[in-house]
Coordinates of C-alpha atoms and ligand atoms in Angstrom, one line a residue:
X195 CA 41.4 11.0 -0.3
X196 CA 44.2 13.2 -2.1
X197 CA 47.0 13.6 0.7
X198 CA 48.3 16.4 -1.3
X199 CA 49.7 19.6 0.5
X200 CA 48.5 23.0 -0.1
X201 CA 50.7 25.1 -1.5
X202 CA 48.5 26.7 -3.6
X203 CA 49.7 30.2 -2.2
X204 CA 53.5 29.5 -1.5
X205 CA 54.8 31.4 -4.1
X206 CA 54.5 35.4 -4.8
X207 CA 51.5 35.8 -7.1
X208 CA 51.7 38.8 -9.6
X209 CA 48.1 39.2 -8.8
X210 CA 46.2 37.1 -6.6
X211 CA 43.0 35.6 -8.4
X212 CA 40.3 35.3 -6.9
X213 CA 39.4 32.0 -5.3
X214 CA 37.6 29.0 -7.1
X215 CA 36.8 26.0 -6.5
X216 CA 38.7 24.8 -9.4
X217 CA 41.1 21.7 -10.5
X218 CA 44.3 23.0 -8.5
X219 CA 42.2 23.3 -5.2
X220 CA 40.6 20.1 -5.7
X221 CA 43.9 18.1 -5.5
X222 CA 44.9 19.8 -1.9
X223 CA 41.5 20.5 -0.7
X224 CA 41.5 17.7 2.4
X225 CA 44.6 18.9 3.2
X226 CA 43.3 22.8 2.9
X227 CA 40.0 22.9 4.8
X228 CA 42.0 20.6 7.9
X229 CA 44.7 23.3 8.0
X230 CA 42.5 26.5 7.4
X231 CA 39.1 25.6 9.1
X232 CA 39.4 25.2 13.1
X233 CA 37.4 21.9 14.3
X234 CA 36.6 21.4 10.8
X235 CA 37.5 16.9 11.4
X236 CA 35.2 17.5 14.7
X237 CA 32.7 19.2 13.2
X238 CA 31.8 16.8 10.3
X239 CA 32.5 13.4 12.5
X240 CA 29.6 15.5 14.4
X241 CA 27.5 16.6 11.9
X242 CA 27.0 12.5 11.4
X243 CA 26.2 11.9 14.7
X244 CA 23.7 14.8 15.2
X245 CA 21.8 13.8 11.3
X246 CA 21.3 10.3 13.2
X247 CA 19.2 11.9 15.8
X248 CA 17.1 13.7 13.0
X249 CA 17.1 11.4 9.7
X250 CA 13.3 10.1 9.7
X251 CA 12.7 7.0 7.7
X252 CA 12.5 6.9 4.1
X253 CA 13.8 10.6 3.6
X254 CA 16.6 12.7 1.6
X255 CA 19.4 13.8 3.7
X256 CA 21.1 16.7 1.5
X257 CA 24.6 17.6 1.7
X258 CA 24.5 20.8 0.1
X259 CA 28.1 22.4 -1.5
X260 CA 29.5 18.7 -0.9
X261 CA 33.3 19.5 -2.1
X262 CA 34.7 15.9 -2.1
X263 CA 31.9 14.3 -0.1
X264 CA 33.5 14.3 3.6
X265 CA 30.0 14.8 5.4
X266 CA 28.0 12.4 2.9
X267 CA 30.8 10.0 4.3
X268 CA 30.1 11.1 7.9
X269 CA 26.4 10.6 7.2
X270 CA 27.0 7.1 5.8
X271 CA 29.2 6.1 8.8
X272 CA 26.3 6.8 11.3
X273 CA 22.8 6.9 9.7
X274 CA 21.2 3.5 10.2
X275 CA 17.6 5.2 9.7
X276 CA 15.1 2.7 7.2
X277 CA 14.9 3.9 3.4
X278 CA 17.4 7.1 3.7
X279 CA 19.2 7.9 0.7
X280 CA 21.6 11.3 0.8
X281 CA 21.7 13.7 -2.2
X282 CA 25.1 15.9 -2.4
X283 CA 25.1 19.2 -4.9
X284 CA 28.2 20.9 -6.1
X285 CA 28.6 23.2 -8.3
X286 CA 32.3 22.8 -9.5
X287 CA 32.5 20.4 -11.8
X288 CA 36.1 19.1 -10.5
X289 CA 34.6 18.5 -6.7
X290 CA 31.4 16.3 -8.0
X291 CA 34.2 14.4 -10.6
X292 CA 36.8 13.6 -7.7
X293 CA 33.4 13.1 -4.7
X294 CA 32.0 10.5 -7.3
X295 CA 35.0 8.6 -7.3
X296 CA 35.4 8.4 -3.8
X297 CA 32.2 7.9 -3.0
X298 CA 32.0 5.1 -5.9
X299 CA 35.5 3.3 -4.6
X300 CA 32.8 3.2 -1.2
X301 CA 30.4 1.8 -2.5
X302 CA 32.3 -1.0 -4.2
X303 CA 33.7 -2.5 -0.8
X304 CA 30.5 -1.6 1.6
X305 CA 27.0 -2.8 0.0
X306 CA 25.3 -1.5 3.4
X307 CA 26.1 2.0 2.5
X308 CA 23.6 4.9 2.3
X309 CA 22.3 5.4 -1.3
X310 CA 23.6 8.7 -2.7
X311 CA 23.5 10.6 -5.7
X312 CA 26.4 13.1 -6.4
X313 CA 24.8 16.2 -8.7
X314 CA 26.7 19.0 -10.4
X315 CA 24.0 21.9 -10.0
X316 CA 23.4 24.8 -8.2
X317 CA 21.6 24.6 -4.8
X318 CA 20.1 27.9 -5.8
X319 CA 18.5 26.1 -8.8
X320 CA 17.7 22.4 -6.6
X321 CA 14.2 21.8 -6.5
X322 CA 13.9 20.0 -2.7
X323 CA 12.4 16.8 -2.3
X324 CA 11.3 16.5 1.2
X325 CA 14.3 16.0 3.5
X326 CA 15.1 14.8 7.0
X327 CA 18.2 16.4 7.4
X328 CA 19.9 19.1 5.4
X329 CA 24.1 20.3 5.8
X330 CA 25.1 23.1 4.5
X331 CA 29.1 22.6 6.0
X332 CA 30.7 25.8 4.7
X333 CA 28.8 26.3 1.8
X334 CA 26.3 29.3 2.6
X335 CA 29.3 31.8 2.8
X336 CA 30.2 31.3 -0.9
X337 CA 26.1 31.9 -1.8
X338 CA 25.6 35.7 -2.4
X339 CA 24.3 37.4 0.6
X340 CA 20.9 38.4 -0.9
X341 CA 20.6 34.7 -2.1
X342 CA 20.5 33.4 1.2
X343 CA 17.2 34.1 3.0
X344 CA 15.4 32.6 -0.1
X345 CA 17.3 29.5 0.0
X346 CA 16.8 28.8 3.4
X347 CA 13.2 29.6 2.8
X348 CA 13.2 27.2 0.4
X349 CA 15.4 24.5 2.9
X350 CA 12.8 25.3 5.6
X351 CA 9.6 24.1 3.2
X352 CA 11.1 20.9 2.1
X353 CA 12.5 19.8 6.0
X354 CA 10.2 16.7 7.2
X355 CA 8.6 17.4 11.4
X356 CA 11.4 16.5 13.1
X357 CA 14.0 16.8 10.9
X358 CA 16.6 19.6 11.1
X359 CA 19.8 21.5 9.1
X360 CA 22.6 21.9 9.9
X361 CA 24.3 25.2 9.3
X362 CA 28.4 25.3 9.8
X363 CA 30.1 29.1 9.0
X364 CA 32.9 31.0 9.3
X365 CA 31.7 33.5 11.5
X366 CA 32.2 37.3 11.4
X367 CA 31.8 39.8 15.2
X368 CA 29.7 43.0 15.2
X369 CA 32.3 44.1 18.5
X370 CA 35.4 45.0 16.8
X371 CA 37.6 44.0 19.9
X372 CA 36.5 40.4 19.0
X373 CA 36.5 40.2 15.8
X374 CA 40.2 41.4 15.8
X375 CA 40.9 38.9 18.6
X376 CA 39.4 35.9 16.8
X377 CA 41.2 36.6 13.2
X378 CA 44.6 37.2 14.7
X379 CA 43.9 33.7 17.0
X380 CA 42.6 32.0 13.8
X381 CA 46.0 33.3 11.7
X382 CA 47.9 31.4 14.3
X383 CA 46.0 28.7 13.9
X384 CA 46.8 28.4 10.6
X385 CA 50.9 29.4 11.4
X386 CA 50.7 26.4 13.7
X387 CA 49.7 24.0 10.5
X388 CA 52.0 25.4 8.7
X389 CA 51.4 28.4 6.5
X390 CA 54.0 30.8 6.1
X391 CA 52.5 34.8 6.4
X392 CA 52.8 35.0 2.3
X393 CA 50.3 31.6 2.3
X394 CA 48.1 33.4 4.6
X395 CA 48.2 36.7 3.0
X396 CA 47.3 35.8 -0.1
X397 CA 44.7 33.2 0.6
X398 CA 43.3 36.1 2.5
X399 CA 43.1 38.4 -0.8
X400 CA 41.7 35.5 -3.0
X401 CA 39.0 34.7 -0.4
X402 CA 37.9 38.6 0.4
X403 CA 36.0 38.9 -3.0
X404 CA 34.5 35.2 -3.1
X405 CA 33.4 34.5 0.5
X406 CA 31.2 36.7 3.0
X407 CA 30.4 35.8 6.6
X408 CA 27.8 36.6 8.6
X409 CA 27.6 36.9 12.3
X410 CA 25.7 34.6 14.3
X411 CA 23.5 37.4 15.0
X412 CA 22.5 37.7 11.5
X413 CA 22.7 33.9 10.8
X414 CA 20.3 33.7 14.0
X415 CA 17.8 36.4 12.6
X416 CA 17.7 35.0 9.0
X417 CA 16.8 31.5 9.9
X418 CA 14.1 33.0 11.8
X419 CA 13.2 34.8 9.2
X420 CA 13.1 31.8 6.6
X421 CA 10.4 30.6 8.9
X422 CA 12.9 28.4 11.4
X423 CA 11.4 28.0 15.1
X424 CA 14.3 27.5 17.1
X425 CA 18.5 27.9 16.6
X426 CA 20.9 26.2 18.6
X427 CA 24.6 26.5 18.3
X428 CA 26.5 23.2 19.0
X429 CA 29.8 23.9 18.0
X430 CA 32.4 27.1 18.5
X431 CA 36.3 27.3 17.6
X432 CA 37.4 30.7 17.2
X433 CA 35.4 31.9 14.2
X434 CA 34.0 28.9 13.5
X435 CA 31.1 27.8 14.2
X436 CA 28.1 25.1 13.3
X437 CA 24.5 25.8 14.5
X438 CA 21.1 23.6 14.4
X439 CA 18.4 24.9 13.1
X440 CA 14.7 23.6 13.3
X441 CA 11.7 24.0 11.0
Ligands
LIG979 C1 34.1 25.1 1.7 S1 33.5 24.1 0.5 C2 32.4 23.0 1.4 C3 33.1 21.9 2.2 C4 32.4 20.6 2.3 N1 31.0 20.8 2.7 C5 33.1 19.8 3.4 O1 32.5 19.7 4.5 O2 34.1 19.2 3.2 C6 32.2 25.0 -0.4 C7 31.6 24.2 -1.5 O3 30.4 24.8 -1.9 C8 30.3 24.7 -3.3 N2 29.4 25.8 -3.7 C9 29.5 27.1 -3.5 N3 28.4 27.7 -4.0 C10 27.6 26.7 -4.5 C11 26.3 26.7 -5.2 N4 25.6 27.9 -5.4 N5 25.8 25.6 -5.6 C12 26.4 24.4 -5.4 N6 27.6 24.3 -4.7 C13 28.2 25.5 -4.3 C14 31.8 24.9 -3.8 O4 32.0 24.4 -5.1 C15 32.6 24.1 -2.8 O5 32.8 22.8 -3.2
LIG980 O1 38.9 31.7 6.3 C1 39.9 31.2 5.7 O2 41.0 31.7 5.7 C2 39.7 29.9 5.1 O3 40.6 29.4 4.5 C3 38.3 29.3 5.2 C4 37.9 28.4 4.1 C5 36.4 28.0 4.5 O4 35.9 28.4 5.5 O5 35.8 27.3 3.7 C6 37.9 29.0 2.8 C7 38.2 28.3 1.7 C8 38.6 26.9 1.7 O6 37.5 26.2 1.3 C9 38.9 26.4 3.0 C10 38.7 27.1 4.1

């Protein structure tokens, strides 16, 4: 993996632009999402963990808005499920380049591995073969918001008896109190790896337009509402959060 720095936002910007996933934030992405996303190294050494208790034999595990592929490599370290193979969708064309040749360099030293295929699609567009285990690890908050209870309607049909998905999100708080407590906690998280108040301001203003949290109420009532029986959260730091949900 890249051990680039993100600086991305060092430097005044005339005009912020909005975010993308594009070639610049490829290159400093590891180093990005560990600085920026609370947990985010516990959460997807987890995620592998929990998909073992869920992958059924012979099934898809999906890693849906894989970036570089960090959780198909967390599912490959601890899946030992019969006949699995794990499809990972990306939309940016410079995450499913750079994920293919990570996961390909993989491959080439550890036959054992998982199968997977790395597409470059849309997951509003995927047509779902039946699936164990689903992760959507920051990737729902970059869908639009009236995209979402469809495709989680959709994720909800194709998810085997017993399988699950895994939702992780940056959360937002219906009490203001909290809301204001956890941003200004997760802003010095962020000054503790790092980032100067220009980096933070201005990856604030480039993310504002591009990425829309929910609160966990609202995550809560729309996998209900896409026909999911039961939701669990497993994980909380700050604003961050991961949550189960079964079919
Ligand atoms: C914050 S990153 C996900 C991080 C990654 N899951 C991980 O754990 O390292 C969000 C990813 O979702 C992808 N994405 C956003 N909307 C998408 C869509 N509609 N279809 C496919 N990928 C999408 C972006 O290109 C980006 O790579
Ligand atoms: O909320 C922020 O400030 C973030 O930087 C979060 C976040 C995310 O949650 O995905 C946003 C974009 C980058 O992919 C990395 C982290």
């Amino acid at each position: 993996m890249s051990k680039e720095p993100d600086r991305l936002f060092a430097q005044p910007l005339p005009q912020v632009p909005d975010f993308a996933f594009n070639e610049d934030v490829v290159r400093v992405f590891p180093d990005m999402i560990k600085r920026s996303v609370p947990g985010y190294p516990t959460i997807v050494e987890n995620l592998g963990v929990l998909a073992a208790q869920f992958a059924q034999p012979n099934s898809v595990l999906y890693d849906l808005g894989s970036s570089l592929g960090a959780v198909t490599q967390a599912l490959r370290r601890h899946v030992r499920t019969d006949g699995c193979r794990v499809i990972a969708v990306d939309n940016s064309a410079a995450m499913v380049e750079r994920c293919r040749e990570y996961l390909n360099g993989q491959d080439s030293m550890f036959q054992e591995l998982l199968p997977v295929e790395v597409i470059e699609g849309d997951i509003l567009a995927l047509q779902f073969q039946p699936a164990s285990v689903v992760a959507l690890n920051f990737t729902l908050q970059f869908v639009a918001p009236d995209e979402r209870l469809a495709l989680l309607g959709r994720i909800r049909q194709s998810l085997l008896p017993g399988g699950a998905l895994i939702l992780s999100e940056k959360l937002r708080f219906n009490d203001p109190e909290e809301h204001a407590l956890l941003t200004d906690l997760h802003i010095a998280f962020k000054r503790a790896n790092g980032y100067s108040e220009l980096e933070i301001a201005q990856k604030r203003s480039a993310i504002e337009n591009v990425m829309k949290p929910d609160s966990l109420e609202e995550h809560r009532e729309r996998l209900l509402a896409a026909g999911f029986s039961k939701v669990v959260p497993w994980f909380q730091c700050l604003n961050f959060a991961s949550l189960i949900a079964l079919p």
